[in-house]
């Protein structure tokens, strides 16, 4: 069977500002909650911070040249809100806008299409001082910031993403405290989620005033399978999916929350004004899907949020972040999205894996056979969904290069390109070369023998 992808399919890779840029105070940038969090003792693995990261702020031209060499057609990156609006609202920092303007021009000059995420977790600290995503005003702050970005870049940028993974912001940032701003509060999590979704809606609405291209939302979908067909286990899987997946897609696309959330949050679940859903549910041009893994769950009365417990799968391969490698979950996810939400155009906006790579050898090679295999099997799974008629228009590998894996620091490497964080040397791994071949052959080479070295 031919593995050729549809004509015009967009091949690219992705990053996020705080994970790669460094230069946290350069040229008038304001602090973000990630600057604060990373400098709070005990929060980050190995005491790592994003202060230097991949130094992409100073090396973006070199990085873009490498992307071009690898054959990338698109690059998904995020804007640092606090570079553009140091206090989050009001005063615009011209130098911050200029940085992104130069980056976009450089991409276009190299024939690479920019895909811009407005918010990939680095909220300006000044807005956190006002409650951050707990403040209902956050939807207006975000729409105002989005208008500045649209005004400066729409036209050169034709694909916009409002928010990256609202679930991670709410669950990690407000419920479990594993990422910035590090709160642990069940009552806050649904409020943060709701305001993130209102902010998404407000930005899309703002885009319709002047925008001439496409805008969407990026969610991380993790399909939940039950360990058995007993009603208890099936209900546990249902709750886990409602919490992680439908909590965001249902309001954005159906204008309501899934019913299990009321049961999950109990007294912490607020009643929302009906009008909020008119704001949240905006027509979208596409949906971005970030897919990494699945979870198999069983009923567990001791778990006081979901009453569900993930079960490790014997014999399965797990990545360094302890995520099961399960390519079939990508096909299942894409089919499920079409079945539940209809035929909305999709992009895979993230997909990738951390494995322990060998250090870059002096002869300039990094052999990462597990990542090559991860990519191959997931691209085949994606192809299968496309062959079944799902409208997927592009694939952005996570990540272009090794970077700061949030509170896990630099030790977890997701890059196609190896970064030596002492010298900042970039070395394309075998996975980068493999992906180049996939791009050059439009997927055709996926049908060939797995040996790529
Ligand atoms: C995020 C990335 C992150 C990746 C791997 C996604 O949740 O959007 O920023 O590095 O997963 O954990």
CSV table of C-alpha atoms and ligand atoms in Angstrom, one decimal, residues 16 19 76 120-121 164-165 168 220 290 292 321 323 350 398 403-406 414, ligand 1:
chain,number,residue,atom,x,y,z
A,16,UNK,CA,7.8,26.7,22.3
A,19,UNK,CA,11.7,26.0,26.1
A,76,UNK,CA,5.3,25.9,14.7
A,120,UNK,CA,2.4,28.1,25.2
A,121,UNK,CA,2.3,28.5,29.0
A,164,UNK,CA,-1.5,25.2,23.6
A,165,UNK,CA,-3.0,22.4,25.7
A,168,UNK,CA,-1.8,20.9,31.0
A,220,UNK,CA,-3.4,17.2,23.8
A,290,UNK,CA,-0.9,16.9,20.1
A,292,UNK,CA,2.0,11.3,22.6
A,321,UNK,CA,8.8,10.2,30.4
A,323,UNK,CA,4.6,7.2,28.4
A,350,UNK,CA,2.9,17.8,18.3
A,398,UNK,CA,7.9,17.6,18.6
A,403,UNK,CA,15.1,21.8,24.8
A,404,UNK,CA,13.9,22.6,28.4
A,405,UNK,CA,11.3,19.9,29.1
A,406,UNK,CA,9.6,22.3,31.6
A,414,UNK,CA,12.6,15.2,22.6
B,1,LIG,C1,3.9,20.4,25.3
B,1,LIG,C2,5.4,20.6,25.1
B,1,LIG,C3,6.2,19.5,25.8
B,1,LIG,C4,5.8,18.2,25.2
B,1,LIG,C5,6.5,17.0,25.8
B,1,LIG,C6,3.5,18.9,25.3
B,1,LIG,O1,2.7,18.7,26.4
B,1,LIG,O2,3.1,21.2,24.5
B,1,LIG,O3,5.7,21.9,25.4
B,1,LIG,O4,7.5,19.7,25.7
B,1,LIG,O5,4.4,18.0,25.4
B,1,LIG,O6,6.2,16.8,27.2
